[in-house]
mmCIF file of C-alpha atoms in Angstrom:
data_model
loop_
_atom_site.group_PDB
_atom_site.id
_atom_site.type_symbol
_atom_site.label_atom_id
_atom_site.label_comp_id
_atom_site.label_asym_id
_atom_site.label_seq_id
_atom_site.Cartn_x
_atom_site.Cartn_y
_atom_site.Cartn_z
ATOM 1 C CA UNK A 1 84.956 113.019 95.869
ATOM 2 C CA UNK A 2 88.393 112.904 94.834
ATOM 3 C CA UNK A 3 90.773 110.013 95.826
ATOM 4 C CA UNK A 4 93.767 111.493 98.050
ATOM 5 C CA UNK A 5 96.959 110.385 95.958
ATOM 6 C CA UNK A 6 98.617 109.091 99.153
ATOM 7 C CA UNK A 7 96.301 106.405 99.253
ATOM 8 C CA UNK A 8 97.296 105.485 95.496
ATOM 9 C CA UNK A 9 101.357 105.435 96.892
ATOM 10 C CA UNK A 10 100.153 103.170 99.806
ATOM 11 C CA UNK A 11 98.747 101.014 97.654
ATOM 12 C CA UNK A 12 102.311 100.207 96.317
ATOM 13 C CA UNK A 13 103.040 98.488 99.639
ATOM 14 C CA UNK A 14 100.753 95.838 98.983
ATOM 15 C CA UNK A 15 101.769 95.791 95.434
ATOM 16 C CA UNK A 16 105.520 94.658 96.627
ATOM 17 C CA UNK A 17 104.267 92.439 99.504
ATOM 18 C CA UNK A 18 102.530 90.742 96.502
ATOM 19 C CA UNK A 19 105.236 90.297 94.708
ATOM 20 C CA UNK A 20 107.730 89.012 97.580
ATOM 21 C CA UNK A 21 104.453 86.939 98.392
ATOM 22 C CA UNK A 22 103.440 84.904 95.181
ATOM 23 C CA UNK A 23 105.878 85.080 92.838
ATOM 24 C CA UNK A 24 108.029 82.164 94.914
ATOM 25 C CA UNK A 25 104.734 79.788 94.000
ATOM 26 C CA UNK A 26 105.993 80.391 90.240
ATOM 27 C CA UNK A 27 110.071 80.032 90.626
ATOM 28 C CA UNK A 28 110.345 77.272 92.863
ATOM 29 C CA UNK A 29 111.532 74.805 90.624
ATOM 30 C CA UNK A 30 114.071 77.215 89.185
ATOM 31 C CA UNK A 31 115.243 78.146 92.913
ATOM 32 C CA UNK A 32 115.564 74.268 93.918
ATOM 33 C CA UNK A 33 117.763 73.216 90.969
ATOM 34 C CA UNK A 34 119.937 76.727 91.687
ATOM 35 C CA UNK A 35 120.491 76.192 94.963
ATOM 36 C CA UNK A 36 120.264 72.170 95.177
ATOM 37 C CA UNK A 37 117.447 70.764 96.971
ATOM 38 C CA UNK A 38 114.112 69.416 96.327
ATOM 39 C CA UNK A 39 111.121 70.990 95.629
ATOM 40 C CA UNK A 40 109.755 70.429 99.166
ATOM 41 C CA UNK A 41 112.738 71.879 100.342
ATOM 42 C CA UNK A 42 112.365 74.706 98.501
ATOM 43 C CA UNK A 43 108.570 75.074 99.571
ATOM 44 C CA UNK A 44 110.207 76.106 103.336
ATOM 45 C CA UNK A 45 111.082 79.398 101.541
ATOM 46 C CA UNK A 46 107.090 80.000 101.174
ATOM 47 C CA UNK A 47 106.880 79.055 104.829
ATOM 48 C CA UNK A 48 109.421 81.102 106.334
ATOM 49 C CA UNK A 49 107.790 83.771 104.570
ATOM 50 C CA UNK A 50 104.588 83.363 106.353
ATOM 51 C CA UNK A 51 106.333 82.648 109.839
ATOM 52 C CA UNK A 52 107.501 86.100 109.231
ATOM 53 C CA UNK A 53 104.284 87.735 108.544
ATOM 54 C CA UNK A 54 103.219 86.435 112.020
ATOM 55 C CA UNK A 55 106.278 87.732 113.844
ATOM 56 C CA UNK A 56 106.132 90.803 112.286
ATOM 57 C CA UNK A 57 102.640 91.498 112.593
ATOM 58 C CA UNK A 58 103.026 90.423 116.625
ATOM 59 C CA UNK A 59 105.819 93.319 117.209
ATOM 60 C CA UNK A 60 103.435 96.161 115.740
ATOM 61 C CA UNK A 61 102.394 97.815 118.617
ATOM 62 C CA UNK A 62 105.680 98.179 120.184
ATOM 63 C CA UNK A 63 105.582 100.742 117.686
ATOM 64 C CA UNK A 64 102.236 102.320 119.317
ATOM 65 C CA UNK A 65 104.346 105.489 119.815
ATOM 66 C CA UNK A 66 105.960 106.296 117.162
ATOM 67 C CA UNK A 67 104.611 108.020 114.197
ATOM 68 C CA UNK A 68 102.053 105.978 111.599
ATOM 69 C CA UNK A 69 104.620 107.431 108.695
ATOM 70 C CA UNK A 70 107.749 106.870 110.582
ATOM 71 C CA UNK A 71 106.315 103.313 110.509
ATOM 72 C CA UNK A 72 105.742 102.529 107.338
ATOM 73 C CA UNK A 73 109.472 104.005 105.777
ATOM 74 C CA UNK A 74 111.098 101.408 108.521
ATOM 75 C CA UNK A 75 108.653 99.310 106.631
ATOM 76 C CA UNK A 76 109.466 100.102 103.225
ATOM 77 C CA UNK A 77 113.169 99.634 104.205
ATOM 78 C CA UNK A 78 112.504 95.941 105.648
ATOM 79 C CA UNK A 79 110.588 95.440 102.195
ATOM 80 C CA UNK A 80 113.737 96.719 100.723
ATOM 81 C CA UNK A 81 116.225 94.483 102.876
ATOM 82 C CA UNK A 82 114.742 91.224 102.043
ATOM 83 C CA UNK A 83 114.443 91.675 98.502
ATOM 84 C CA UNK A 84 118.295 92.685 98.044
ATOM 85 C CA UNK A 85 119.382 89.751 100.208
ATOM 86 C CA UNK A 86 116.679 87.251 98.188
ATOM 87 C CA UNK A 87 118.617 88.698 95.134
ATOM 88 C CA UNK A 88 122.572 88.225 96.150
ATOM 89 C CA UNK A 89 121.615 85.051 98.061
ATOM 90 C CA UNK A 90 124.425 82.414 97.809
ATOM 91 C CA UNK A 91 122.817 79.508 99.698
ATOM 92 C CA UNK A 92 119.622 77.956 100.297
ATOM 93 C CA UNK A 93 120.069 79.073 104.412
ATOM 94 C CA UNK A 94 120.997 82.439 103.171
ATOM 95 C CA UNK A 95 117.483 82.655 100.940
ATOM 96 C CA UNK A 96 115.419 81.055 104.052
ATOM 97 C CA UNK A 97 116.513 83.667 105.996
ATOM 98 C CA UNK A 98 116.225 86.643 103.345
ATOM 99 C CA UNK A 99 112.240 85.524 102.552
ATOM 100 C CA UNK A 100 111.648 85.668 106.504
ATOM 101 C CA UNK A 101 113.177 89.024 106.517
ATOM 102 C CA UNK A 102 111.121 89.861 103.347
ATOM 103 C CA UNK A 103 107.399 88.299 105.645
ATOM 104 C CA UNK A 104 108.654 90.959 108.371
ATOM 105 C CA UNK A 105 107.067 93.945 106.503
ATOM 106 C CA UNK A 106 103.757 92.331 105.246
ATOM 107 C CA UNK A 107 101.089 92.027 107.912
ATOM 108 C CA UNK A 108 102.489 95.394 109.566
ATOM 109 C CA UNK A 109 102.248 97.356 106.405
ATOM 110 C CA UNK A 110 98.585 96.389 106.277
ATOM 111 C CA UNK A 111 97.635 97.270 109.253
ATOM 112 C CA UNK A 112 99.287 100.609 109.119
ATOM 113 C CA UNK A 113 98.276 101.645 106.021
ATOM 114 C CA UNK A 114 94.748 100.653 106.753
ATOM 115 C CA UNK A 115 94.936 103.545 109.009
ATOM 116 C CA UNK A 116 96.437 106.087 107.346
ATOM 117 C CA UNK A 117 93.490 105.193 104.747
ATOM 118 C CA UNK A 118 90.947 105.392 107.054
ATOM 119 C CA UNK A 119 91.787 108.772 108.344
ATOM 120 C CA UNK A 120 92.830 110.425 104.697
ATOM 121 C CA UNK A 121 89.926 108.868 103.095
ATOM 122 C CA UNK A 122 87.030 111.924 102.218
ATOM 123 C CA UNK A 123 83.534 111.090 104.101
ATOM 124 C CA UNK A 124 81.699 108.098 103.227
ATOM 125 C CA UNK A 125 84.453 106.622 100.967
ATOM 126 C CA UNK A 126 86.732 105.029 103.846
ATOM 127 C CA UNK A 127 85.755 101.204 102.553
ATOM 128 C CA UNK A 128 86.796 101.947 98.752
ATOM 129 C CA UNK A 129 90.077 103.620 99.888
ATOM 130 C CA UNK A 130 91.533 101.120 102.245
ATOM 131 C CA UNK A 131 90.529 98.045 99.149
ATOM 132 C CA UNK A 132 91.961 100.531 96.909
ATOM 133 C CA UNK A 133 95.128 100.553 99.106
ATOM 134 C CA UNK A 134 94.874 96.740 99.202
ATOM 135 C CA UNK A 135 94.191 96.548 95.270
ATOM 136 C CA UNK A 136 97.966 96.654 95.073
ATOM 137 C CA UNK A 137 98.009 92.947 96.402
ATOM 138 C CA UNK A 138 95.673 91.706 93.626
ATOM 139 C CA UNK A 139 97.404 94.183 90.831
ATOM 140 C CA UNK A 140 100.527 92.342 91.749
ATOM 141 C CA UNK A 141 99.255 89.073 91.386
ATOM 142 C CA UNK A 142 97.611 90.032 87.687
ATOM 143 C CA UNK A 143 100.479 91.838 86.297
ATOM 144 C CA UNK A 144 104.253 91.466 88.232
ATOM 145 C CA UNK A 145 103.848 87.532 89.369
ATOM 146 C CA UNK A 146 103.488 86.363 85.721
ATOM 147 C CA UNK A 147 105.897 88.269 84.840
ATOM 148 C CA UNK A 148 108.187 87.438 87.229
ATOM 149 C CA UNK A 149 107.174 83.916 86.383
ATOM 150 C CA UNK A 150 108.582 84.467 83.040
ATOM 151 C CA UNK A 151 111.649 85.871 83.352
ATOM 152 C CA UNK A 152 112.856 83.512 86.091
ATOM 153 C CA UNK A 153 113.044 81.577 82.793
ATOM 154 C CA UNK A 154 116.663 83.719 82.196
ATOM 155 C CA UNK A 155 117.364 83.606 85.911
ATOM 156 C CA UNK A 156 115.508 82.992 89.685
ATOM 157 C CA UNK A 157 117.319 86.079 91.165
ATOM 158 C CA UNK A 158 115.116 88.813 88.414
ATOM 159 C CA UNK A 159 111.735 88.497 90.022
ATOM 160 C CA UNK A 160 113.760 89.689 93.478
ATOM 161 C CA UNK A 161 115.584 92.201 91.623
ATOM 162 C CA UNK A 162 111.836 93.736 90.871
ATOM 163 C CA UNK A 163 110.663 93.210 94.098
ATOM 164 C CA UNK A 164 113.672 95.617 95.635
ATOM 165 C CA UNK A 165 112.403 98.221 92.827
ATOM 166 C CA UNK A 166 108.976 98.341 93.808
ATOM 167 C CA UNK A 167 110.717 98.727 97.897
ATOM 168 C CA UNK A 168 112.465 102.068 96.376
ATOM 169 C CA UNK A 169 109.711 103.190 94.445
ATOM 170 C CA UNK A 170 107.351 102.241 97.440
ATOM 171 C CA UNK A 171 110.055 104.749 100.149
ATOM 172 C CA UNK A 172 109.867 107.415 97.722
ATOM 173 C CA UNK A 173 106.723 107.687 96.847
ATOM 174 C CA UNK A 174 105.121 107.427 100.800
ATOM 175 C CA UNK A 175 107.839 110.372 101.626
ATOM 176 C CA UNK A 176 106.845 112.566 98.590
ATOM 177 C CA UNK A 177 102.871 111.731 99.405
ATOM 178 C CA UNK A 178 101.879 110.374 102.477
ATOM 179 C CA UNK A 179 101.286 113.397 105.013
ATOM 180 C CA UNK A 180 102.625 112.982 108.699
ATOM 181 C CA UNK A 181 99.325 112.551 110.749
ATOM 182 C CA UNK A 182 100.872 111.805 113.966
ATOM 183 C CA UNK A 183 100.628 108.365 115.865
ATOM 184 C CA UNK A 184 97.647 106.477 117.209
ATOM 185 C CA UNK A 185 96.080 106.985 120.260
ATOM 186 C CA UNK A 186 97.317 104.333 122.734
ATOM 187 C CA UNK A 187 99.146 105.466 125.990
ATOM 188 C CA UNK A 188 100.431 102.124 126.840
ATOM 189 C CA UNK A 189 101.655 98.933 125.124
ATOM 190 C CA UNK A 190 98.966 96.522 126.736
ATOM 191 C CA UNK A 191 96.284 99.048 125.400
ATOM 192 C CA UNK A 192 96.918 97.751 122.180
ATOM 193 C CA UNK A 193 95.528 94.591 122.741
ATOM 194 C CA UNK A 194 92.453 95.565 125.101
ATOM 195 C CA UNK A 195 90.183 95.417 122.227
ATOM 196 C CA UNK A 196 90.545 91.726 121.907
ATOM 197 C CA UNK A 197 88.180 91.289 125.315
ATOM 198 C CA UNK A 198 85.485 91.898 123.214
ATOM 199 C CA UNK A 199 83.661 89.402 121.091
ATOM 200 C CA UNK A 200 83.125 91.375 117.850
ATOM 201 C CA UNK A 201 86.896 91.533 117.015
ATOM 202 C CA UNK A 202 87.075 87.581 117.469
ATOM 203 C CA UNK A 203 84.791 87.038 114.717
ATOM 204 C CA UNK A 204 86.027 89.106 112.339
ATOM 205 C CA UNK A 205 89.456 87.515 112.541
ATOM 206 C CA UNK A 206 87.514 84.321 112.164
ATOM 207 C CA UNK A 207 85.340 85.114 109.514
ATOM 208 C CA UNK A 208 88.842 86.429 107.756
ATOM 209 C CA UNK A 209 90.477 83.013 108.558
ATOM 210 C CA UNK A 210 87.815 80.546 107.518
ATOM 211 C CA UNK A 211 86.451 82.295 104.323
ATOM 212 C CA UNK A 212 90.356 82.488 103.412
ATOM 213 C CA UNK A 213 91.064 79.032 104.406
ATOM 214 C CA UNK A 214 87.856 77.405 102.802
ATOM 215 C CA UNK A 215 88.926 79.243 99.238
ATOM 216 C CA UNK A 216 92.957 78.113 99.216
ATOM 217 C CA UNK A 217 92.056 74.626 100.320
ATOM 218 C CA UNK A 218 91.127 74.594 96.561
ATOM 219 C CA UNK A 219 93.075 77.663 95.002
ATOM 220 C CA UNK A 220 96.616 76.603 96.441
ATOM 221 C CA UNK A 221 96.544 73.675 93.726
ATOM 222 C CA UNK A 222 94.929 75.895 90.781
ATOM 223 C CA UNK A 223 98.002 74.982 88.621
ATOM 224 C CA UNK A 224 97.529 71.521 88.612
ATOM 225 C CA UNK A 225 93.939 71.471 88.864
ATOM 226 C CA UNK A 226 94.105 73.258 85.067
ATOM 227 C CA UNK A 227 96.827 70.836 83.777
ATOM 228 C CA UNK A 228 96.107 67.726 85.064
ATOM 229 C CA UNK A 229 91.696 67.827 85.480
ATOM 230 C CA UNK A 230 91.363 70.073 82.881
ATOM 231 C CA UNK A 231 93.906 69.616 80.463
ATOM 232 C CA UNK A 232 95.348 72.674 79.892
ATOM 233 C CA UNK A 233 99.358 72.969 78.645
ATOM 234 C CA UNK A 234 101.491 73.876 81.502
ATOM 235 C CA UNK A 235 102.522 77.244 78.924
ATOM 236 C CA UNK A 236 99.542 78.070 79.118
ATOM 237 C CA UNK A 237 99.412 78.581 83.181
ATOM 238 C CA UNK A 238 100.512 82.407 82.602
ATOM 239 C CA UNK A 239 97.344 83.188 81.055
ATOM 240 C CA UNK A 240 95.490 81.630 83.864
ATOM 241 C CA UNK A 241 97.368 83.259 86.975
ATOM 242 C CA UNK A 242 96.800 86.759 84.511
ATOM 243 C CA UNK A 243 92.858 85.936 84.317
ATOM 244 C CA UNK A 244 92.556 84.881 88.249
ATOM 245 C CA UNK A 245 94.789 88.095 89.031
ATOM 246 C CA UNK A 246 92.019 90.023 87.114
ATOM 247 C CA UNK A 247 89.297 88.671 89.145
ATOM 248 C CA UNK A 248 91.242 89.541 91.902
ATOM 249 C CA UNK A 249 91.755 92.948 91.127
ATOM 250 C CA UNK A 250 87.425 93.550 90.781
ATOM 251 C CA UNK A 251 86.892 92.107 93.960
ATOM 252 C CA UNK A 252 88.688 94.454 95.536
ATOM 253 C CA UNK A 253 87.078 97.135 94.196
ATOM 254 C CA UNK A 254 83.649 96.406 94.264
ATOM 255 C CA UNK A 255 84.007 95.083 97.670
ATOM 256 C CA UNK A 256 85.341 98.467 98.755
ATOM 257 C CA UNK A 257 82.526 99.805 96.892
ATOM 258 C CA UNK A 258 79.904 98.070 97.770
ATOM 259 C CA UNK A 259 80.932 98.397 101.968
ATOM 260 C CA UNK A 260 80.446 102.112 101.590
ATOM 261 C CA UNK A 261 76.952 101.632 100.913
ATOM 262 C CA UNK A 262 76.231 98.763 102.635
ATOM 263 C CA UNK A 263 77.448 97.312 105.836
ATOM 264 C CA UNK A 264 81.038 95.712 105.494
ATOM 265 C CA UNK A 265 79.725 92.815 107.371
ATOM 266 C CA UNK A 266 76.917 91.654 105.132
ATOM 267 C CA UNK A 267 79.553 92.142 101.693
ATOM 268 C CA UNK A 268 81.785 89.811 102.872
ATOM 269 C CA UNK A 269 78.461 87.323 103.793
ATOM 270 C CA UNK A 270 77.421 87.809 100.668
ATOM 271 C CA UNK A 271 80.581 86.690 99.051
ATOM 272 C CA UNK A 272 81.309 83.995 101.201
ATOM 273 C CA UNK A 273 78.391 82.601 100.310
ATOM 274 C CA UNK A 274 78.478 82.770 96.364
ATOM 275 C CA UNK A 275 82.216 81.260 97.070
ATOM 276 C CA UNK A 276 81.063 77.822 98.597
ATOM 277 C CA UNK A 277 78.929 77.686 95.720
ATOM 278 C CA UNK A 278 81.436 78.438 93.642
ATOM 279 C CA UNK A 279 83.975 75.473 95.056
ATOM 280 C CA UNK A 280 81.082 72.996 94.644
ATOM 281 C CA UNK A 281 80.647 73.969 91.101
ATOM 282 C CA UNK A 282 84.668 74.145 90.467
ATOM 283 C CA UNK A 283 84.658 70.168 91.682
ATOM 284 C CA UNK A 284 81.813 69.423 89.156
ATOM 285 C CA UNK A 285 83.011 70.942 86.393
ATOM 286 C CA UNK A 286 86.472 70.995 86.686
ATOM 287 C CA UNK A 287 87.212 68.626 83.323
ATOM 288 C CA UNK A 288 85.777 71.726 81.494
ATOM 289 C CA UNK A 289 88.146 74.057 80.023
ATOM 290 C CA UNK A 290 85.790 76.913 79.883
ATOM 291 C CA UNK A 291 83.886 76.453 82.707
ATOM 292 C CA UNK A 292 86.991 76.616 85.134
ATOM 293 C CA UNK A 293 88.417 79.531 83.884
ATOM 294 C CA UNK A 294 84.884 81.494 84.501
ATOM 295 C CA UNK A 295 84.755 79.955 87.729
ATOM 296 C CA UNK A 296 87.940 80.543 88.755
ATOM 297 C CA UNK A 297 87.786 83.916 87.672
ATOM 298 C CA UNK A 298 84.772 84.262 90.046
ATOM 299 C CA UNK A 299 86.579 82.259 92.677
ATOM 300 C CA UNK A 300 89.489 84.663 92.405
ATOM 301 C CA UNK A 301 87.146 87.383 92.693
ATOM 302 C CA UNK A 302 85.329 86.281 95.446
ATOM 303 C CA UNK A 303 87.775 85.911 97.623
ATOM 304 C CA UNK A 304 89.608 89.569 97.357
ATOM 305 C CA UNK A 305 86.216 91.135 97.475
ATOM 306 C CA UNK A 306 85.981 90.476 101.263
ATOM 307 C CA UNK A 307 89.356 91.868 102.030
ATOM 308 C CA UNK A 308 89.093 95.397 102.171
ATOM 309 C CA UNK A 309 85.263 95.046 104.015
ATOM 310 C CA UNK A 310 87.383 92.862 107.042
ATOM 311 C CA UNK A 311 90.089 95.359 106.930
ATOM 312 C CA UNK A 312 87.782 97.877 107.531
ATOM 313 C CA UNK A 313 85.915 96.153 109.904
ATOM 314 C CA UNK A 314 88.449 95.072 112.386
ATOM 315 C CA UNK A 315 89.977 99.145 112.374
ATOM 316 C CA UNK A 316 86.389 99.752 113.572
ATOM 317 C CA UNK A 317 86.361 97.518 115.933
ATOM 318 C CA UNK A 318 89.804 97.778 117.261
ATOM 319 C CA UNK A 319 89.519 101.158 119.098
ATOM 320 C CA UNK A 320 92.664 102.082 120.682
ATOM 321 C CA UNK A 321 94.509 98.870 119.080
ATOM 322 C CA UNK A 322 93.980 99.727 115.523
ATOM 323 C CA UNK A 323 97.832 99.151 114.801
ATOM 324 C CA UNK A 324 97.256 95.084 116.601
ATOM 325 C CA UNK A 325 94.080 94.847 114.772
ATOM 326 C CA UNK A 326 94.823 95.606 111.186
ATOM 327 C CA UNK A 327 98.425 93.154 111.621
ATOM 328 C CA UNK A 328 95.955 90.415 112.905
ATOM 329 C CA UNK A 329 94.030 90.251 109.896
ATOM 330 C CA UNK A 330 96.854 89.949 107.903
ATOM 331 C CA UNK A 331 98.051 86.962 110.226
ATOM 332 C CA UNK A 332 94.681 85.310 110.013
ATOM 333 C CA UNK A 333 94.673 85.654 106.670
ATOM 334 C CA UNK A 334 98.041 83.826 106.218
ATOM 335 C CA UNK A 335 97.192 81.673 108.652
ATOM 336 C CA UNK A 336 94.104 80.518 106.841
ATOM 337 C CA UNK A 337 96.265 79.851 103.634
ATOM 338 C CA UNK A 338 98.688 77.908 105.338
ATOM 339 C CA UNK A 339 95.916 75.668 107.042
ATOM 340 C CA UNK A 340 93.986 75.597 104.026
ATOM 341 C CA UNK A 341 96.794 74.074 101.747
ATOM 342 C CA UNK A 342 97.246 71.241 103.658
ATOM 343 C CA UNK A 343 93.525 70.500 103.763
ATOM 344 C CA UNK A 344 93.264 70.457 100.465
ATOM 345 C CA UNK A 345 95.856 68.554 100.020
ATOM 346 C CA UNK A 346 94.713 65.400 101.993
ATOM 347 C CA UNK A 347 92.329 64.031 99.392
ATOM 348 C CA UNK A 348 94.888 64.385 96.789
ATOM 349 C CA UNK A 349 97.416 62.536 98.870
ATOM 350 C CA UNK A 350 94.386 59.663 99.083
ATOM 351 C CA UNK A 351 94.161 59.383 95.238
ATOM 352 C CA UNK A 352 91.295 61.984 94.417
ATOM 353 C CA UNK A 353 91.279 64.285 91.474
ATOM 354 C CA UNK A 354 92.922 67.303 91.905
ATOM 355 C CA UNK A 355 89.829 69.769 92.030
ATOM 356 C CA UNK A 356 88.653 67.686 94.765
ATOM 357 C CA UNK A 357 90.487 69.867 97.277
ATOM 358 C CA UNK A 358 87.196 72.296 96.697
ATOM 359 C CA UNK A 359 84.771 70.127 98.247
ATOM 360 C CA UNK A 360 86.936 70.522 101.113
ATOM 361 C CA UNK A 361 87.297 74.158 101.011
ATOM 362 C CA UNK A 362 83.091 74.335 100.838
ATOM 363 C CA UNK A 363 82.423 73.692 104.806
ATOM 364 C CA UNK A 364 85.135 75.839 105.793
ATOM 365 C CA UNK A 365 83.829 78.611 103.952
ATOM 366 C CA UNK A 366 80.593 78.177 105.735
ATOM 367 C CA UNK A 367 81.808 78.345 108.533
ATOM 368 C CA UNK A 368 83.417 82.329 107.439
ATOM 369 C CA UNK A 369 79.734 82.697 107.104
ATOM 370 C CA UNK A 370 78.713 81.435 110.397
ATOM 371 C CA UNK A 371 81.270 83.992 111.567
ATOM 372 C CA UNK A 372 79.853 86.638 109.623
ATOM 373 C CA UNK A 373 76.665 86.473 110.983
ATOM 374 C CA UNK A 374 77.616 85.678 114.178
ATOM 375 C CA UNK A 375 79.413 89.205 114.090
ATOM 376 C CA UNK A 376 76.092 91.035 112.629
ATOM 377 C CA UNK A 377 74.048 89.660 115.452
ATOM 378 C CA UNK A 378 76.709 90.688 117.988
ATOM 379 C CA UNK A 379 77.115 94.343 116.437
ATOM 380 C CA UNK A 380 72.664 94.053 117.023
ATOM 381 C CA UNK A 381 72.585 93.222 120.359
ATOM 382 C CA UNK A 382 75.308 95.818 121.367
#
């Protein structure tokens, strides 16, 4: 069946989230010498931006009543906000509070548009549409964040300047495309947050958490793990983050794919699994060139493969607080990244390699698949 074209002008949401996301990882240096402070100073602006996507996500569903596209142009229009104020900022306190501005948008957009996926998608194709949706994420990461990268070389403030772009194209395109199909069904704000007495819900936020946790204990240092284990120029880092985005992008289609024909739950399993093996073989192997780009690639893959399939998951399993539930994924997935980092970052404060940060990342990933198949016994028994 034919893929709706709303779900393709969705899908440039995540595509600007990504870029207001990631592409601070690759101008940090050039924002801390522009503005004046250190590099761990300037990492704040990465933080703010997830503090963000946890407040944001939290208000959702005082929006319960008003309508799903209503929603997402007051999103678009956040999206839009913190990009032009990233771009004309003056100050480093100006910037901190334009990228938590610019967080607002991200975990809210998600779980709306997960919606309006689910319920435009044609029968039997609801997993591919909402990773399809999602793909913009990875797409951004393969494509706009090197490029971004790149030209930050001329100036820090040009990556932003794309990122309010993609917010106009983004408000025009979900006017012109996305149909008005109402609100959700919730008569009351605490309604939106009944589903969370249930068990099933639980794990799929932790299965989201852990798997995403376990992979960025490792991937949050992928730069220096390719310079410094593997010997790779630091010019050539562009080409990595492109390959990496690729992998990215094929996860999250075959993981859409692969949950319309087989149960959501068991795909992400499945990938959770070949990740942990993945991490051990990453802290092997990592003084070989070629062997850590394929794994990485794979690592990359891995890990957005499983995003559409929880996405999915927690909208089923969210009845009547579909808006809370597809936002809470988004904050457990930041909030696995965040946690993550600073794991992996312990044995590289104590004076280990660099790709040793996997063999950290390799329990925490089982325990996504503990999760998993906690979940697929609970969905049994009920």
């Amino acid at each position: 069946m034919r893929i709706p074209s709303s779900i393709y002008a969705l899908a440039l949401g995540p595509l600007t989230l990504g870029i207001s996301e990631f592409v601070m990882m690759g101008i940090l240096p050039s924002v801390a010498d522009a503005l004046g402070v250190t590099y761990a100073q300037a990492g704040h602006c990465i933080t703010v931006y997830a503090l963000g996507v946890c407040f944001g996500s939290l208000l959702l569903p005082l929006a319960h009543r008003f309508r799903l596209k209503s929603i997402l142009m007051t999103l678009g229009c956040l999206m839009l906000t913190g990009a032009l104020l990233s771009l004309i900022s003056t100050s480093f306190w100006m910037l901190l509070v334009a990228r938590f501005i610019s967080g607002l948008p991200h975990g809210a957009f998600f779980g709306v548009a997960s919606i309006v996926s689910v319920r435009l998608a044609p029968e039997g194709r609801q997993a591919f549409c909402v990773s399809l949706m999602c793909a913009g994420m990875s797409v951004a990461n393969l494509l706009c964040v090197p490029l971004g990268t790149f030209l930050s070389e001329l100036s820090w403030r040009i990556p932003f300047s794309l990122s309010a772009l993609s917010a106009l194209l983004v408000l025009w395109f979900v006017w012109r495309h996305v149909p008005d199909i109402g609100s959700v069904q919730a008569s009351r704000f605490r309604s939106q947050f009944a589903f969370l007495r249930k068990l099933s819900p639980w794990l799929v936020l932790m299965m989201t958490m852990m798997g995403n946790c376990g992979i960025f204990c490792w991937y949050s240092y992928v730069s220096p793990t390719f310079v410094e284990d593997a010997n790779f120029a630091s010019s050539s880092l562009p080409f990595v983050m492109v390959l990496t985005g690729l992998g990215m992008v094929g996860g999250n289609l075959l993981g859409g794919r692969l949950s319309d024909k087989y149960h959501p739950a068991r795909v992400v399993v499945s990938f959770q699994i070949l990740a942990s093996a993945l991490l051990v073989l990453i802290a092997l192997a990592s003084s070989h060139s070629l062997s850590l780009l394929i794994l990485s690639f794979l690592c990359a893959f891995s890990l957005f493969a499983v995003g559409g399939p929880q996405q999915l998951l927690i909208i089923r399993h969210s009845e009547g607080g579909e808006l809370m539930g597809g936002a809470a994924v988004q904050i457990a997935f930041n909030f696995g990244n965040a946690i993550g980092a600073f794991l992996g970052g312990l044995p590289i404060e104590a004076g280990h390699h660099i790709a040793s940060s996997a063999w950290v990342g390799v329990p925490v990933v089982l325990l996504g698949v503990f999760s998993s198949l906690l979940f697929l016994r609970e969905e049994r028994r009920i």
